Short mmCIF file of C-alpha atoms and ligand atoms in Angstrom, two decimals:
data_model
loop_
_atom_site.label_atom_id
_atom_site.label_comp_id
_atom_site.label_asym_id
_atom_site.label_seq_id
_atom_site.Cartn_x
_atom_site.Cartn_y
_atom_site.Cartn_z
CA MET C 1 80.28 143.58 92.86
CA LEU C 2 82.81 142.80 90.16
CA ASP C 3 82.28 146.09 88.36
CA GLN C 4 82.74 147.90 91.63
CA ALA C 5 86.06 146.14 92.23
CA LEU C 6 87.18 146.95 88.69
CA GLN C 7 86.13 150.57 89.09
CA GLU C 8 88.14 150.83 92.31
CA LYS C 9 91.26 149.73 90.44
CA LEU C 10 90.51 152.32 87.74
CA ASN C 11 89.95 155.02 90.35
CA ASP C 12 93.31 154.19 91.84
CA ARG C 13 94.93 154.78 88.45
CA ILE C 14 93.03 158.06 87.97
CA GLN C 15 94.16 159.23 91.41
CA HIS C 16 97.80 158.53 90.60
CA GLY C 17 97.62 160.11 87.14
CA LEU C 18 98.20 156.70 85.52
CA TYR C 19 94.81 156.21 83.86
CA ARG C 20 94.97 155.07 80.23
CA LYS C 21 92.26 156.06 77.80
CA LEU C 22 91.77 155.89 74.06
CA ASN C 23 91.92 159.14 72.10
CA VAL C 24 91.75 160.10 68.46
CA TYR C 25 94.19 162.73 67.23
CA GLU C 26 94.11 162.94 63.46
CA ASP C 27 94.98 166.48 62.53
CA LYS C 28 98.05 167.14 64.65
CA ILE C 29 101.72 167.40 63.78
CA ASP C 30 102.88 163.85 64.36
CA PHE C 31 105.70 163.57 66.89
CA CYS C 32 104.16 160.42 68.28
CA SER C 33 103.64 157.56 65.87
CA ASN C 34 106.15 154.89 64.93
CA ASP C 35 105.58 155.59 61.22
CA TYR C 36 109.16 156.84 61.07
CA LEU C 37 109.47 156.77 57.27
CA GLY C 38 105.89 157.78 56.50
CA PHE C 39 105.35 154.42 54.78
CA SER C 40 101.82 154.00 56.17
CA LYS C 41 100.70 156.82 53.91
CA ILE C 42 102.97 156.15 50.93
CA LEU C 43 101.89 152.52 50.65
CA SER C 44 98.20 153.17 51.18
CA SER C 45 98.13 155.56 48.23
CA GLU C 46 99.49 152.74 46.06
CA ASN C 47 96.77 150.34 47.13
CA ALA C 48 94.58 150.96 44.12
CA GLN C 49 96.14 148.12 42.12
CA HIS C 50 93.53 145.85 40.59
CA ILE C 51 94.88 142.47 41.58
CA TYR C 52 92.53 139.95 43.12
CA ILE C 53 93.57 139.15 46.67
CA GLN C 54 91.11 137.56 49.07
CA ASN C 55 90.31 139.57 52.18
CA GLY C 56 90.80 137.21 55.09
CA ALA C 57 93.30 134.37 55.45
CA THR C 58 90.40 131.98 56.29
CA GLY C 59 92.34 130.07 58.93
CA SER C 60 95.62 129.69 60.75
CA ARG C 61 98.77 129.13 58.72
CA LEU C 62 98.64 125.44 59.66
CA ILE C 63 95.06 125.01 58.45
CA SER C 64 93.91 127.11 55.50
CA GLY C 65 95.81 130.37 55.98
CA ASN C 66 99.09 129.50 54.27
CA SER C 67 99.96 130.54 50.71
CA PHE C 68 102.85 130.66 48.28
CA LEU C 69 102.68 134.42 48.74
CA ALA C 70 103.28 134.07 52.50
CA GLU C 71 106.18 131.69 52.00
CA GLN C 72 107.71 133.80 49.24
CA THR C 73 107.47 136.87 51.47
CA GLU C 74 109.14 135.06 54.35
CA GLN C 75 112.05 134.04 52.12
CA LEU C 76 112.38 137.60 50.82
CA ILE C 77 112.53 138.88 54.42
CA ALA C 78 115.08 136.25 55.46
CA ASP C 79 117.29 137.10 52.47
CA PHE C 80 116.95 140.85 53.07
CA HIS C 81 118.17 140.52 56.65
CA GLY C 82 120.81 137.92 55.79
CA LYS C 83 119.57 134.83 57.61
CA GLU C 84 118.30 131.42 56.53
CA SER C 85 114.59 131.61 57.37
CA ALA C 86 111.79 133.83 58.59
CA LEU C 87 108.42 133.15 60.17
CA ILE C 88 105.72 135.81 60.10
CA PHE C 89 103.54 136.44 63.16
CA ASN C 90 100.43 138.60 63.44
CA SER C 91 102.23 141.29 65.45
CA GLY C 92 105.50 142.01 67.20
CA TYR C 93 103.76 141.30 70.46
CA SER C 94 102.73 137.81 69.40
CA ALA C 95 106.13 137.12 67.80
CA ASN C 96 107.89 137.85 71.09
CA LEU C 97 105.27 136.05 73.14
CA GLY C 98 105.45 133.09 70.78
CA LEU C 99 109.23 132.89 70.80
CA LEU C 100 109.97 133.39 74.48
CA SER C 101 107.13 131.23 75.76
CA CYS C 102 108.37 128.09 74.02
CA LEU C 103 112.12 128.46 73.44
CA ALA C 104 113.75 128.06 76.87
CA GLN C 105 112.72 125.00 78.88
CA LYS C 106 112.51 124.31 82.60
CA GLY C 107 116.03 124.67 84.03
CA ASP C 108 117.14 127.08 81.26
CA THR C 109 117.59 130.80 81.84
CA TYR C 110 116.43 134.01 80.21
CA ILE C 111 118.48 137.12 80.95
CA VAL C 112 116.85 140.27 79.59
CA ASP C 113 117.72 143.96 79.68
CA GLU C 114 115.71 145.66 82.43
CA TYR C 115 114.14 147.99 79.83
CA ILE C 116 113.05 145.19 77.52
CA HIS C 117 109.61 145.44 75.92
CA ALA C 118 106.58 144.04 77.76
CA SER C 119 106.02 141.41 75.04
CA ILE C 120 109.39 139.79 75.87
CA MET C 121 108.64 139.85 79.60
CA ASP C 122 105.21 138.35 79.03
CA GLY C 123 106.65 135.61 76.81
CA ALA C 124 109.33 134.76 79.37
CA LYS C 125 106.71 134.65 82.13
CA LEU C 126 104.74 132.06 80.15
CA SER C 127 107.79 129.78 79.98
CA TYR C 128 109.06 127.53 82.77
CA ALA C 129 112.59 128.94 82.47
CA ASN C 130 114.41 131.03 85.10
CA LYS C 131 114.21 134.76 84.41
CA TYR C 132 116.64 137.52 85.36
CA LYS C 133 117.09 141.15 84.35
CA PHE C 134 120.42 142.87 83.85
CA LYS C 135 120.99 146.59 84.25
CA HIS C 136 120.15 148.56 81.15
CA ASN C 137 122.92 148.29 78.52
CA ASN C 138 125.35 147.20 81.24
CA VAL C 139 127.55 144.43 79.87
CA VAL C 140 129.39 143.98 83.19
CA ASP C 141 126.11 143.23 84.94
CA LEU C 142 125.06 140.96 82.08
CA GLU C 143 128.28 139.00 82.47
CA LYS C 144 127.67 138.64 86.22
CA LYS C 145 124.24 137.17 85.54
CA LEU C 146 125.58 134.89 82.80
CA ALA C 147 128.31 133.55 85.05
CA THR C 148 125.78 132.01 87.43
CA ALA C 149 122.99 131.14 84.98
CA GLN C 150 121.70 127.57 84.77
CA GLY C 151 120.93 125.41 81.74
CA LYS C 152 120.81 126.86 78.25
CA LYS C 153 121.22 130.62 78.47
CA PHE C 154 119.26 133.13 76.38
CA VAL C 155 120.02 136.86 76.39
CA VAL C 156 117.36 139.22 75.02
CA VAL C 157 117.93 142.87 74.06
CA GLU C 158 116.47 145.51 71.79
CA SER C 159 118.82 147.11 69.27
CA ILE C 160 117.10 150.52 69.71
CA TYR C 161 115.12 150.79 72.94
CA SER C 162 111.50 151.70 72.39
CA MET C 163 111.16 154.20 75.22
CA ASP C 164 114.69 155.58 75.66
CA GLY C 165 115.74 155.45 72.01
CA ASP C 166 119.29 154.47 72.92
CA GLU C 167 121.24 151.70 71.22
CA ALA C 168 122.39 148.42 72.76
CA PRO C 169 126.18 147.84 72.77
CA LEU C 170 125.64 144.88 70.47
CA GLU C 171 129.26 143.95 69.72
CA ALA C 172 130.09 143.77 73.43
CA ILE C 173 126.90 141.79 74.13
CA VAL C 174 127.74 139.37 71.31
CA ASN C 175 131.23 138.85 72.78
CA VAL C 176 130.00 138.14 76.29
CA CYS C 177 127.31 135.79 74.92
CA GLU C 178 130.00 133.89 73.00
CA LYS C 179 132.14 133.64 76.13
CA TYR C 180 129.27 132.01 78.07
CA GLN C 181 127.79 130.13 75.10
CA ALA C 182 124.54 132.04 75.45
CA TYR C 183 122.02 132.42 72.64
CA LEU C 184 121.37 136.05 71.77
CA ILE C 185 117.94 137.31 70.65
CA VAL C 186 117.61 140.87 69.33
CA ASP C 187 114.35 142.76 68.92
CA GLU C 188 114.86 145.24 66.08
CA ALA C 189 111.33 146.72 66.21
CA HIS C 190 112.59 150.31 66.23
CA ALA C 191 115.59 149.73 63.95
CA THR C 192 113.75 147.89 61.17
CA GLY C 193 113.90 149.98 58.01
CA LEU C 194 115.96 152.74 59.59
CA TYR C 195 119.47 151.41 60.15
CA GLY C 196 121.99 149.98 57.71
CA PRO C 197 122.48 151.00 54.08
CA LYS C 198 119.25 149.23 53.00
CA GLY C 199 117.33 149.58 56.25
CA GLU C 200 118.23 146.00 57.12
CA GLY C 201 118.66 146.80 60.83
CA ILE C 202 121.61 147.06 63.18
CA VAL C 203 122.41 143.34 63.43
CA ALA C 204 122.74 142.88 59.67
CA ALA C 205 124.41 146.25 59.14
CA ASN C 206 127.15 145.13 61.53
CA ASN C 207 127.37 141.67 60.01
CA LEU C 208 126.33 140.01 63.26
CA GLN C 209 123.62 137.75 61.82
CA ASP C 210 125.64 134.60 62.45
CA LYS C 211 126.20 135.54 66.08
CA VAL C 212 122.56 136.31 66.83
CA TYR C 213 120.26 133.32 67.23
CA ALA C 214 116.98 135.06 66.40
CA ILE C 215 116.03 138.58 65.35
CA ILE C 216 112.58 140.13 65.52
CA TYR C 217 111.62 142.65 62.84
CA THR C 218 108.25 144.34 63.17
CA PHE C 219 106.16 145.74 60.32
CA GLY C 220 103.93 148.12 62.28
CA LYS C 221 106.56 150.81 62.75
CA ALA C 222 108.83 152.09 59.95
CA LEU C 223 107.20 149.76 57.42
CA GLY C 224 103.82 151.33 58.16
CA LEU C 225 102.06 147.95 57.99
CA HIS C 226 101.27 145.22 60.49
CA GLY C 227 102.82 141.99 61.73
CA ALA C 228 106.35 140.85 62.46
CA ALA C 229 108.90 138.23 61.49
CA ILE C 230 111.24 136.11 63.53
CA VAL C 231 114.33 135.71 61.38
CA CYS C 232 116.37 132.66 62.33
CA ASN C 233 117.64 129.29 61.13
CA GLN C 234 115.35 126.68 59.56
CA THR C 235 115.35 124.49 62.69
CA LEU C 236 114.02 127.27 64.90
CA LYS C 237 111.43 128.16 62.26
CA GLU C 238 110.16 124.58 62.21
CA TYR C 239 110.22 124.41 66.02
CA LEU C 240 108.10 127.58 66.23
CA ILE C 241 105.61 126.23 63.69
CA ASN C 242 105.21 123.24 66.01
CA PHE C 243 105.38 124.75 69.47
CA SER C 244 104.65 128.48 69.34
CA ARG C 245 101.05 128.88 70.44
CA PRO C 246 100.53 132.49 69.22
CA PHE C 247 101.57 131.23 65.77
CA ILE C 248 99.53 128.04 65.82
CA TYR C 249 96.24 129.09 67.34
CA THR C 250 95.28 132.21 65.41
CA THR C 251 93.99 133.22 61.99
CA ALA C 252 96.88 134.28 59.76
CA LEU C 253 97.29 137.86 58.55
CA PRO C 254 95.14 138.91 55.57
CA PRO C 255 96.96 137.92 52.35
CA SER C 256 97.07 141.51 51.05
CA ILE C 257 99.66 142.26 53.73
CA TYR C 258 102.23 140.11 51.91
CA ILE C 259 101.90 142.22 48.75
CA GLN C 260 102.33 145.36 50.84
CA LEU C 261 105.28 143.85 52.67
CA GLN C 262 107.02 142.95 49.44
CA LYS C 263 106.50 146.51 48.21
CA ALA C 264 107.80 147.96 51.46
CA TYR C 265 110.92 145.79 51.35
CA GLN C 266 111.53 146.81 47.71
CA LEU C 267 111.16 150.45 48.66
CA LEU C 268 113.44 150.35 51.72
CA PRO C 269 116.82 150.44 49.91
CA GLN C 270 115.66 153.53 47.97
CA VAL C 271 114.77 155.58 51.03
CA ASP C 272 117.07 158.50 51.71
CA ARG C 273 117.43 157.87 55.44
CA ILE C 274 119.89 160.76 55.71
CA ILE C 275 116.87 163.10 55.67
CA LEU C 276 115.67 161.59 58.95
CA PHE C 277 119.11 161.56 60.56
CA ASP C 278 119.62 165.22 59.56
CA LEU C 279 116.33 166.03 61.30
CA ILE C 280 117.43 164.15 64.42
CA TYR C 281 120.69 166.12 64.37
CA TYR C 282 118.76 169.38 63.95
CA PHE C 283 116.41 168.49 66.81
CA LYS C 284 119.33 167.74 69.13
CA GLN C 285 121.04 170.96 68.12
CA GLN C 286 117.94 172.97 69.01
CA LEU C 287 117.77 171.21 72.35
CA SER C 288 121.39 171.87 73.19
CA GLN C 289 120.36 175.52 73.48
CA THR C 290 117.82 174.72 76.20
CA THR C 291 118.02 173.36 79.73
CA PHE C 292 115.70 170.42 79.13
CA LYS C 293 116.80 167.06 80.44
CA PHE C 294 116.83 164.55 77.61
CA ILE C 295 117.67 160.87 77.67
CA GLU C 296 120.88 160.34 75.71
CA SER C 297 119.78 159.00 72.33
CA GLN C 298 121.04 159.36 68.76
CA SER C 299 117.93 157.76 67.31
CA GLN C 300 114.52 158.89 66.09
CA ILE C 301 113.15 158.32 69.62
CA GLN C 302 113.88 161.14 72.05
CA GLY C 303 112.71 161.29 75.67
CA LEU C 304 112.23 164.57 77.52
CA ILE C 305 112.31 163.69 81.20
CA VAL C 306 109.50 165.39 83.06
CA GLY C 307 109.76 163.44 86.30
CA ASN C 308 106.15 162.80 87.22
CA SER C 309 103.08 161.56 85.42
CA LYS C 310 100.90 164.59 86.13
CA GLN C 311 103.38 166.99 84.51
CA ALA C 312 104.01 164.62 81.62
CA HIS C 313 100.26 164.55 80.86
CA GLU C 314 99.97 168.31 81.29
CA LEU C 315 102.78 168.95 78.85
CA SER C 316 101.34 166.51 76.31
CA ASN C 317 97.88 168.13 76.64
CA TYR C 318 99.37 171.61 76.31
CA LEU C 319 101.10 170.57 73.07
CA LEU C 320 97.87 169.08 71.74
CA GLN C 321 96.21 172.46 72.15
CA LYS C 322 99.03 173.86 70.01
CA GLY C 323 98.42 171.24 67.32
CA ILE C 324 101.30 168.94 68.25
CA TYR C 325 100.99 165.30 69.26
CA ALA C 326 103.79 163.88 71.40
CA LYS C 327 102.89 161.22 73.92
CA ALA C 328 103.33 161.27 77.68
CA ILE C 329 104.83 157.97 78.82
CA VAL C 330 104.25 157.22 82.46
CA SER C 331 104.60 154.36 84.94
CA PRO C 332 104.22 151.37 84.69
CA THR C 333 105.51 151.61 81.09
CA VAL C 334 108.59 153.44 82.44
CA ALA C 335 109.98 153.60 85.97
CA ILE C 336 108.53 156.07 88.47
CA GLY C 337 110.62 159.24 88.34
CA SER C 338 111.46 158.78 84.65
CA GLU C 339 108.04 159.83 83.32
CA ARG C 340 108.58 161.57 80.04
CA LEU C 341 107.38 163.08 76.84
CA ARG C 342 108.32 160.61 74.10
CA ILE C 343 109.09 162.46 70.90
CA CYS C 344 109.36 160.45 67.70
CA LEU C 345 110.94 162.06 64.68
CA HIS C 346 109.83 161.12 61.18
CA MET C 347 111.02 161.62 57.60
CA PHE C 348 107.96 163.80 56.99
CA ASN C 349 108.52 166.18 59.93
CA THR C 350 110.04 169.50 58.95
CA LYS C 351 112.49 171.83 60.66
CA THR C 352 109.57 174.24 61.10
CA ASP C 353 107.66 171.49 62.96
CA ILE C 354 110.67 170.97 65.20
CA ASP C 355 111.10 174.71 65.84
CA LEU C 356 107.44 174.90 66.87
CA LEU C 357 107.76 171.87 69.15
CA VAL C 358 110.84 173.23 70.93
CA GLN C 359 109.29 176.69 71.23
CA GLU C 360 106.07 175.30 72.74
CA ILE C 361 107.92 173.08 75.21
CA ASN C 362 109.83 176.21 76.20
CA ASN C 363 106.60 178.18 76.62
CA PHE C 364 105.12 175.44 78.77
CA THR C 365 108.09 175.27 81.10
CA LYS C 366 108.37 179.05 81.55
C1 LIG P 401 110.62 146.68 71.15
C2 LIG P 401 109.24 146.27 70.73
N1 LIG P 401 109.01 144.99 70.46
C3 LIG P 401 107.79 144.57 70.08
C4 LIG P 401 106.74 145.45 69.97
C5 LIG P 401 105.39 144.94 69.56
O1 LIG P 401 105.22 145.13 68.19
P1 LIG P 401 103.75 145.22 67.57
O2 LIG P 401 103.29 146.62 67.78
O3 LIG P 401 103.93 144.84 66.15
O4 LIG P 401 102.91 144.24 68.32
C6 LIG P 401 106.94 146.80 70.21
C7 LIG P 401 105.81 147.75 70.07
O5 LIG P 401 105.72 148.78 70.62
C8 LIG P 401 108.22 147.23 70.63
O6 LIG P 401 108.45 148.51 70.91
#
């Protein structure tokens, strides 16, 4: 009975072209992963160091999973991004869930960009606070929502949006938050390591750390690792240690991650990010000679609007046959009608890779 009901829900997804399944694509040109700087490969080749590090953390951070190494790493991360403290979570998802679920109280209000990541939405849903969305990157609409918000107000945005690749107008958002005494939270998942002279992210690069209450940096994307940190003041850090359930009730990350994180943070300032931004420029130049409809983005994330999920999957499958992996993103991850091919550009992609990608998209659409 239950399996039948579950299968019916799956069939519904299959029928609408929305079915998700796991695949393995290991030998394709990568226009898909979030390994923007190629760190996942660089750091793994350096793993052969013969230092003794235990495998598992053996418990949650509050029980047996804490270490000087973890605390040292958190301080290094806080210093790197120019704030007082940092608290590491097991993933970006649990960092956002852990922060949003316990920060605002009953009677307070979360106001989030309509394109905000699912982890923020899920965290807000777990809280007792009021929740509203404002139109994507629209500061006028944000101000409207702030003007009528109750209790303590929290605004949540991404600095680079994960699906559209566009940038939040942070300065304007900071100003309107100041006007309404709202606390601003910025998820820098897709800016971590890529923006600012050292890869410190968009908040720090624009010297906005003091105006942003909490910033989320994730390690699973440009750092090529796993986990995330909430960078904030010491009071919030201590509050999270006490009230954030995804922090409290889980085994901590394996200790080896801290060594890798320290290496990644040391490496970041040395990365020649211009190589990636040159590739983005080249990619956009190639596109300007086509009639494809792209979402306006200056970042490493580019979205080719296809308009329905069936076509988005067909294009992605066609590219796979040509040795290229770029992912179809369909509803409910993005709104119906904005189904797309999400193309991620990396330091290790070449102009030849890009030429091939553009040529094959052209061939498909002919
Ligand atoms: C904006 C944003 N925040 C948070 C996350 C979650 O990070 P993680 O993959 O480390 O759980 C993602 C992942 O896709 C993301 O795009």
